[in-house]
C-alpha cells in the first residue's frame, strides 16, 4: 500500500476486517508492505496499520516478487506513475479516486492495466453503500419506472475557513481540479452507476478563497482550482439532471445525496443518513402518497455480512470493507472488478467536460 494517511488508514482497516464480515473470505489479504515518504514514517505506519514492514522506496515495493496487489492511496498527481509501474510488473491494482489529474492520463492508465491483464479497481467506495446498491436494484427492477432525471449534490465545509492551509488539493498541477474532481467525481459515479453515461454538461464554477496560507506559515499562495461548481447534465439515454459540489458550505459536513425521479416513483438518498433510503411510488393511494423510509439491514445488499438488524449503523468503514471484498473476490474469481479503471476513466472524462464548460460557458460534449 502506497500512502498511509487518511485513505491508507481506511484501506488497512478494510483489509484487516474483510474476513470478519465476509466469511468464508474470497481471500485473506496479507498486509505485507506499506510505503511512506521517509523510513521513520514507513516504520511507524507499518506498526500503526498492521503491516509486516514499511519502506520509503515505492518503486522497489511495487516491483517486489512477493507482492501480488498494489494499493495506491497517494495524492492525485502520484497515481499515474505508480499504476504504470505496477501494471508493467503484473500486479493487481486498486487506486483511489480521482484516477488521475486529467482524463488523458486516466486513459493511459486504463490501457496499461488492460494490456497487462490484471484486475483493476477505482475506489469509488460510496457506491458500495447498501442503500445505494439497493437503489440500483429498485431502478433495475422497474419499481420507479423509467428514469426521468437525476439530481446529485456533494456539499462539505472542511476548507470553508480562509485560514485553512493551501495543501496539494488547492494546486491544479497536483490535484487536477478542486471540488469538481475531488468530491464531484463521487456524484458523477452515482449518476453513471444509477442512470447511465453522461453525454453533455453545462457548468459554472467559483473559487471563493483565492489565496490561502502555506501549511505552518502565514505566507499566502494563490489557489488555482475551483471551490464550487454546478452543472446541468444530459445522459446518453435522454435523461437530464444536475450535479453540484462545494467545499464551502458551512453546516454541510458530508452531504452526498441523490434524488432520482421516474415515471412510477422517486428515490432519495442522503449519505449523512446512510442507513436510510427513501422511496415514493406512484401507485400508492393518494391519501398515503409520499416518501417511505427504508432502513437497510440483513434483507438488503451485503446485509447478511454486516450487522444482524436494520439501522444498526453502516459507516464509512463498512463501504471500504465491501470495496475490499469486491476487489479481492474479483481477483479470486479472475473477473473484472466493479467499479474498475473503466469507471475511473469515464468519470475523468465527465470531470474534464465540466471543467471545460466552466471556461467556455456553454454545453460541452463528454469525450469518449
PDB file of N, CA and C in Angstrom, residues 2 71 74 99 128-129 141 194 280 300 314 325:
ATOM      1  N   UNK A   2       0.688   2.126  -0.954  1.00  0.00           N
ATOM      2  CA  UNK A   2       1.478   3.347  -1.069  1.00  0.00           C
ATOM      3  C   UNK A   2       0.662   4.490  -0.473  1.00  0.00           C
ATOM      4  N   UNK A  71      -1.885  -1.120  -3.844  1.00  0.00           N
ATOM      5  CA  UNK A  71      -2.963  -0.212  -3.446  1.00  0.00           C
ATOM      6  C   UNK A  71      -2.395   1.205  -3.436  1.00  0.00           C
ATOM      7  N   UNK A  74      -2.139   7.561  -2.614  1.00  0.00           N
ATOM      8  CA  UNK A  74      -1.369   8.802  -2.621  1.00  0.00           C
ATOM      9  C   UNK A  74      -2.204   9.967  -3.159  1.00  0.00           C
ATOM     10  N   UNK A  99      -8.992   9.017 -10.559  1.00  0.00           N
ATOM     11  CA  UNK A  99      -7.966   8.114 -11.043  1.00  0.00           C
ATOM     12  C   UNK A  99      -6.677   8.848 -11.414  1.00  0.00           C
ATOM     13  N   UNK A 128     -20.772   1.494  -2.866  1.00  0.00           N
ATOM     14  CA  UNK A 128     -20.937   0.229  -2.160  1.00  0.00           C
ATOM     15  C   UNK A 128     -21.818   0.365  -0.918  1.00  0.00           C
ATOM     16  N   UNK A 129     -22.280   1.566  -0.611  1.00  0.00           N
ATOM     17  CA  UNK A 129     -23.219   1.737   0.500  1.00  0.00           C
ATOM     18  C   UNK A 129     -24.455   0.879   0.237  1.00  0.00           C
ATOM     19  N   UNK A 141     -35.210  -3.136 -11.290  1.00  0.00           N
ATOM     20  CA  UNK A 141     -36.448  -3.909 -11.202  1.00  0.00           C
ATOM     21  C   UNK A 141     -37.665  -3.142 -11.698  1.00  0.00           C
ATOM     22  N   UNK A 194     -26.186   4.669 -11.501  1.00  0.00           N
ATOM     23  CA  UNK A 194     -27.626   4.539 -11.320  1.00  0.00           C
ATOM     24  C   UNK A 194     -28.444   4.845 -12.571  1.00  0.00           C
ATOM     25  N   UNK A 280     -40.718   6.704  -2.902  1.00  0.00           N
ATOM     26  CA  UNK A 280     -42.115   7.091  -3.155  1.00  0.00           C
ATOM     27  C   UNK A 280     -42.571   6.389  -4.425  1.00  0.00           C
ATOM     28  N   UNK A 300     -31.098  -6.489   2.876  1.00  0.00           N
ATOM     29  CA  UNK A 300     -30.646  -5.630   1.786  1.00  0.00           C
ATOM     30  C   UNK A 300     -29.236  -6.026   1.346  1.00  0.00           C
ATOM     31  N   UNK A 314     -24.240   1.519   9.385  1.00  0.00           N
ATOM     32  CA  UNK A 314     -23.191   1.273   8.412  1.00  0.00           C
ATOM     33  C   UNK A 314     -22.454   2.584   8.184  1.00  0.00           C
ATOM     34  N   UNK A 325     -13.791  -6.400  -0.237  1.00  0.00           N
ATOM     35  CA  UNK A 325     -14.388  -7.706  -0.537  1.00  0.00           C
ATOM     36  C   UNK A 325     -14.606  -7.885  -2.036  1.00  0.00           C
TER      37      UNK A 325
END
